[in-house]
Coordinates of C-alpha atoms in Angstrom, one line a residue:
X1 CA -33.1 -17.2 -7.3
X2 CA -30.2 -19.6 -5.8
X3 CA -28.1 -19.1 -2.7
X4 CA -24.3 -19.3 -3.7
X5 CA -23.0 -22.9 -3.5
X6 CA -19.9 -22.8 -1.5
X7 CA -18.9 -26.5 -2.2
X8 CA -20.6 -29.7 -4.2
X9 CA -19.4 -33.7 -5.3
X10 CA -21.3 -36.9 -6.1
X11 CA -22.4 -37.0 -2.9
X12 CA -22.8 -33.7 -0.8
X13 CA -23.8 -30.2 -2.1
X14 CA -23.2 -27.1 0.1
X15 CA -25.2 -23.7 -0.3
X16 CA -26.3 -20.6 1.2
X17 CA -30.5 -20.6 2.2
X18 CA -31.3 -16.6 1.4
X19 CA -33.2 -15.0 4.0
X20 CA -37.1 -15.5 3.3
X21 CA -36.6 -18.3 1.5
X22 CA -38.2 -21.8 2.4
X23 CA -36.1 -24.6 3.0
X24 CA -38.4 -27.1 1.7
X25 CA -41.9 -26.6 -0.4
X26 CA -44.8 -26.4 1.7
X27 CA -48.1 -25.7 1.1
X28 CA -48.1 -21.9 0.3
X29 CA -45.9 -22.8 -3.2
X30 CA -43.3 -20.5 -2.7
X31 CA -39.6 -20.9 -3.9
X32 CA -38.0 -23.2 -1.9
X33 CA -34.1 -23.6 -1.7
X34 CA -34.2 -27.4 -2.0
X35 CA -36.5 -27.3 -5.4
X36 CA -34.5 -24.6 -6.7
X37 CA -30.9 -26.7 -5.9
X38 CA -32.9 -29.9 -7.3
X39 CA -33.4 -28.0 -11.0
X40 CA -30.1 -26.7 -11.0
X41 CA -28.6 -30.0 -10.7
X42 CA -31.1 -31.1 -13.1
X43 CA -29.9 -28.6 -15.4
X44 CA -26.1 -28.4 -14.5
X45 CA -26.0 -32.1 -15.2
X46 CA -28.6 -32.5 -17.6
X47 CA -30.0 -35.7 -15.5
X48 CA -33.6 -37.1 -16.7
X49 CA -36.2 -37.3 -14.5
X50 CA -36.5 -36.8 -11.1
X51 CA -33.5 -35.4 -9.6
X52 CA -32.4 -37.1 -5.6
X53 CA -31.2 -34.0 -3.1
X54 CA -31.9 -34.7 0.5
X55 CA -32.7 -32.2 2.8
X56 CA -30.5 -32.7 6.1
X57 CA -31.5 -29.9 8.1
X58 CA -33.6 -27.0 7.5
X59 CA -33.1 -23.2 8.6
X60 CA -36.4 -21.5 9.7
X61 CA -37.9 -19.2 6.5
X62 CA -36.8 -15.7 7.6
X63 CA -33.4 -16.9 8.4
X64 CA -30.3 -16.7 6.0
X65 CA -27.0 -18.8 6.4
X66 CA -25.4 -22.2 5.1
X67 CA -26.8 -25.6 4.2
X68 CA -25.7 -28.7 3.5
X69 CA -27.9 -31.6 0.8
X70 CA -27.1 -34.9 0.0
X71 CA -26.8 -36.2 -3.2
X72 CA -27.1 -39.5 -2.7
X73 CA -29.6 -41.9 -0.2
X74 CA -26.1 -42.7 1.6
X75 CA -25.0 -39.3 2.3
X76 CA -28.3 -38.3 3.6
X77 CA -28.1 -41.5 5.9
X78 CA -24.9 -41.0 6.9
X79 CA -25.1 -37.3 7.8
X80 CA -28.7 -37.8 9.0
X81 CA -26.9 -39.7 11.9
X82 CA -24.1 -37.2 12.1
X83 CA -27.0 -34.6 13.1
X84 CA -28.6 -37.4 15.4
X85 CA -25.3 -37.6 17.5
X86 CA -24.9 -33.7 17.1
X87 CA -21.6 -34.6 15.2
X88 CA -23.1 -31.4 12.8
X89 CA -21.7 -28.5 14.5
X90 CA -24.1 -25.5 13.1
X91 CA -23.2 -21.8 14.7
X92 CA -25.2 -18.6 14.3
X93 CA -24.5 -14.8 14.2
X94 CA -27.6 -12.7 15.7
X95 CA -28.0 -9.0 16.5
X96 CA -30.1 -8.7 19.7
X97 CA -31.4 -5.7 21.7
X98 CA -31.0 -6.2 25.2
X99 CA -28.3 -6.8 27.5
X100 CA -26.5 -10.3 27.5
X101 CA -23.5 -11.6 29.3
X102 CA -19.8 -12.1 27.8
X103 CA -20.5 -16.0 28.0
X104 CA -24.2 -17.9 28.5
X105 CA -25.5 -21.0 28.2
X106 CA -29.3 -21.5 28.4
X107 CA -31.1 -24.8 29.6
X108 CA -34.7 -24.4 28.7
X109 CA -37.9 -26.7 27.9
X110 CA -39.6 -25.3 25.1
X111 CA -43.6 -26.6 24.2
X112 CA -45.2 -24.9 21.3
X113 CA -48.2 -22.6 22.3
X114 CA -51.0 -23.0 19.8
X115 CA -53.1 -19.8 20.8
X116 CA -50.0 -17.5 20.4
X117 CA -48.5 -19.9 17.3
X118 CA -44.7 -19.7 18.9
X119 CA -42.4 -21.4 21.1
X120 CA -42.5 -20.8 24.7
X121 CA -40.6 -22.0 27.9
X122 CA -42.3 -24.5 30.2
X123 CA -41.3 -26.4 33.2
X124 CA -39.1 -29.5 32.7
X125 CA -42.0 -31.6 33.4
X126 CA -44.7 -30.4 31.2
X127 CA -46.0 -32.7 29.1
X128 CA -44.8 -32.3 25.3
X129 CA -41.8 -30.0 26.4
X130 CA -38.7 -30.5 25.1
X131 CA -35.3 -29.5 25.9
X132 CA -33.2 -26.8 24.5
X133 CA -29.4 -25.9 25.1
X134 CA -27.7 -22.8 23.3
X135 CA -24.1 -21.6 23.9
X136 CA -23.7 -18.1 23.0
X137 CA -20.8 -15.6 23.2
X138 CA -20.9 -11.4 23.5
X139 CA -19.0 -10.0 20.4
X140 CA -19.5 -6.6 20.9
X141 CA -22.4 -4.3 21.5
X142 CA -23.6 -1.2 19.6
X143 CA -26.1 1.3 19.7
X144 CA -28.3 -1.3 22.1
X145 CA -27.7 -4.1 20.5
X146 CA -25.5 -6.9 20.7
X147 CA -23.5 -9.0 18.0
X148 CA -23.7 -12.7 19.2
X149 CA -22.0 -15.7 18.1
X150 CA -24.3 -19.1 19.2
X151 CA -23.9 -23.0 19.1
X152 CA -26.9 -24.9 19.4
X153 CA -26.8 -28.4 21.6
X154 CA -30.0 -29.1 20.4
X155 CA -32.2 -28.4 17.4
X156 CA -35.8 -27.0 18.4
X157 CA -37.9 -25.0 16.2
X158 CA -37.4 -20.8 17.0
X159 CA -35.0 -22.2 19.7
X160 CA -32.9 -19.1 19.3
X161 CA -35.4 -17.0 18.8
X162 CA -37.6 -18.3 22.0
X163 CA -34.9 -18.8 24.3
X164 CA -33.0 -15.5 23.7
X165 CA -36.5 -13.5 24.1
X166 CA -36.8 -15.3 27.1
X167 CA -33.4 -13.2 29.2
X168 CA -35.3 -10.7 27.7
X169 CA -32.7 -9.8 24.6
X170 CA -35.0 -10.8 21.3
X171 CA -33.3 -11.4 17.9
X172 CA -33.6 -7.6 16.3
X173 CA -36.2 -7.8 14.1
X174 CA -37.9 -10.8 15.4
X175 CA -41.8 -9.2 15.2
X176 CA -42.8 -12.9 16.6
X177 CA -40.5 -12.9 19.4
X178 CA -39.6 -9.2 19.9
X179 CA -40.5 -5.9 19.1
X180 CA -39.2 -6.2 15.4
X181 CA -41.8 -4.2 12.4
X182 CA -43.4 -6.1 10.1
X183 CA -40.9 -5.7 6.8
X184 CA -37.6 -5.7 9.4
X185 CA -35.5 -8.3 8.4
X186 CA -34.2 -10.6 11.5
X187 CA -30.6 -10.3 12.2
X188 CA -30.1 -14.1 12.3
X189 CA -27.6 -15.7 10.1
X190 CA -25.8 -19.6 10.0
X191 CA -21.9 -18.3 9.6
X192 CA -20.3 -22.0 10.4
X193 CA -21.5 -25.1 9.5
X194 CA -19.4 -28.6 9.9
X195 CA -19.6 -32.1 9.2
X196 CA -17.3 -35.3 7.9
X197 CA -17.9 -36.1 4.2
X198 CA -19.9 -39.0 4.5
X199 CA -17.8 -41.1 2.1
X200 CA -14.4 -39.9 2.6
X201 CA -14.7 -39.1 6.7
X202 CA -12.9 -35.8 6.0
X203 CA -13.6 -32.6 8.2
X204 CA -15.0 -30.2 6.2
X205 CA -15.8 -26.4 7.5
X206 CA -17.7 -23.5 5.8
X207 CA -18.4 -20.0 6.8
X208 CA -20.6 -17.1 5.4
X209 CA -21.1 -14.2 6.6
X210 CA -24.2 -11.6 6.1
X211 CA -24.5 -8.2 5.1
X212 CA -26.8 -5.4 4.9
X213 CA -29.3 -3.8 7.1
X214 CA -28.8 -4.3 11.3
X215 CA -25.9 -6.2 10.0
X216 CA -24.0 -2.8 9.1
X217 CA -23.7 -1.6 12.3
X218 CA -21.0 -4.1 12.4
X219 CA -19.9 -4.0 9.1
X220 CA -16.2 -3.5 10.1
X221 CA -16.1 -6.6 12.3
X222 CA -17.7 -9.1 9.7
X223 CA -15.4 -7.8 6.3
X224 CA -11.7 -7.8 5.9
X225 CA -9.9 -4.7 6.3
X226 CA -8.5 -3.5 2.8
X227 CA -5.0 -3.1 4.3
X228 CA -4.9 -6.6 6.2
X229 CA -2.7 -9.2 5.2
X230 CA -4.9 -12.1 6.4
X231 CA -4.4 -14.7 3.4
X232 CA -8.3 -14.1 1.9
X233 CA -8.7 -17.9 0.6
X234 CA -8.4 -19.0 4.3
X235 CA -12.5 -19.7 5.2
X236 CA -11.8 -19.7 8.9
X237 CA -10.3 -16.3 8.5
X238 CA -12.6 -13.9 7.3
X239 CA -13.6 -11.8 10.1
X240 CA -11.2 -9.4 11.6
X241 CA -8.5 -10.9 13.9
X242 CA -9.9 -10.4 17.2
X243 CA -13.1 -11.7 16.1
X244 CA -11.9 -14.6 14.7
X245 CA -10.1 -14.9 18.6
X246 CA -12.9 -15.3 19.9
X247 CA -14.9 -17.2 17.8
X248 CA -12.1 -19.6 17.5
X249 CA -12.1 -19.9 21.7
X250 CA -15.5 -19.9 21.0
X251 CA -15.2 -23.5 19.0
X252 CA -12.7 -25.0 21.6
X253 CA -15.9 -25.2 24.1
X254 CA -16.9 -29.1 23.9
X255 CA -20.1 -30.0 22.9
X256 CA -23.1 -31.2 25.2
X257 CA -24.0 -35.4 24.0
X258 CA -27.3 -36.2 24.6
X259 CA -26.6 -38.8 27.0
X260 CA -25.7 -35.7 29.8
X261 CA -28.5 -33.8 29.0
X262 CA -30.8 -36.9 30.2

């Protein structure tokens, strides 16, 4: 089993993570998408030995969305500092039940909770908390749920998860967080991803978009009408236009550095 890989050179390879599926091996031996990348670069290439893909980020196991490796020790330096400076912009679609404003932007401190095994808010001055900022913008809502579009400032694990169950609108699905059943998938997906190619300093920008399951209810907001006339092999265009509206005014927000959030 492989995500698709939307784009891959000598130095950068970039996929899509399947929902369920690790990002890296750990110690239950399940299929991870960084071993199953490394063995088809093995094969593609026919390369002896020990293949090199670094692992830049990571999406949490029940989450779905895109990825970007590094294929050589430079890459994964140069894009490690990239996600360092938050110069990686990352953006997520989520279904959540609840209400939510048009526009938010949550400031929390987040400490991990051993006896309930999750992420929970604490005060700012708690000892091991750390900060977490999300942007998020309303895309519509149906049948009590809301379609979402977030930017994370910050990179804490279950951050969306833990600080959207915290204004009371959990991630459908989310059993941890929210009121999902056991076997419901969570409607969390990483649509954007962006980054300069660390060799040739070029922009480059990916979407993918999921399907299936809560993710039907908007079905005709995250395909292309068969009638439109919106050139198809444009990435950035591949939601309807008033979608793409306002995830575009969306983007033009500017980013939080870590120097104002201290």
């Amino acid at each position: 089993m492989i995500g698709d890989i939307l784009y891959e050179d000598n130095q950068v390879l970039v996929a899509v993570k399947p929902p369920n599926m690790l990002s890296q091996a750990d110690r239950t031996g399940d299929p991870d998408i960084l071993s199953v990348l490394k063995n088809y670069i093995k094969e593609k290439y026919h390369k002896p030995g020990n293949v090199y893909l670094g692992l830049v980020h990571r999406l949490d196991r029940p989450v779905g969305g895109l990825m970007v490796f590094a294929r050589t020790s430079k890459a994964a330096a140069r894009l490690d500092a990239q996600l360092r400076e938050h110069d990686i912009g990352r953006q997520y679609l989520c279904v959540v039940t609840g209400d939510v404003p048009d526009e938010f932007t949550l400031t929390d401190y987040l400490i991990h909770d051993e006896i309930k095994n999750r992420e929970v808010v604490c005060e700012a001055d708690e000892k091991g908390g750390k900060m977490a900022v999300l942007h998020g913008r309303c895309i519509d809502r149906r049948n009590g749920t809301a379609l979402c579009a977030i930017r994370l400032e910050t990179g804490r694990k279950h951050q969306i998860r833990a600080q959207m169950s915290n204004i009371g609108a959990p991630l459908w699905g989310d059993n941890r967080y929210g009121k999902g059943i056991p076997g419901q998938q969570i409607a969390l997906w990483g649509y954007k991803l962006a980054f300069r190619h660390p060799t040739q300093n070029e922009l480059m920008t990916f979407h993918s978009l999921p399907d299936g399951g809560i993710w039907d209810t908007y079905a005709d907001l995250l395909t292309i009408p068969e009638d439109t006339d919106i050139p198809k092999e444009r990435p950035a265009l591949v939601l309807r236009e008033e979608v793409v509206q306002k995830l575009e005014e969306f983007d033009k927000f500017k980013p939080i550095k870590q120097d104002d959030l201290l």
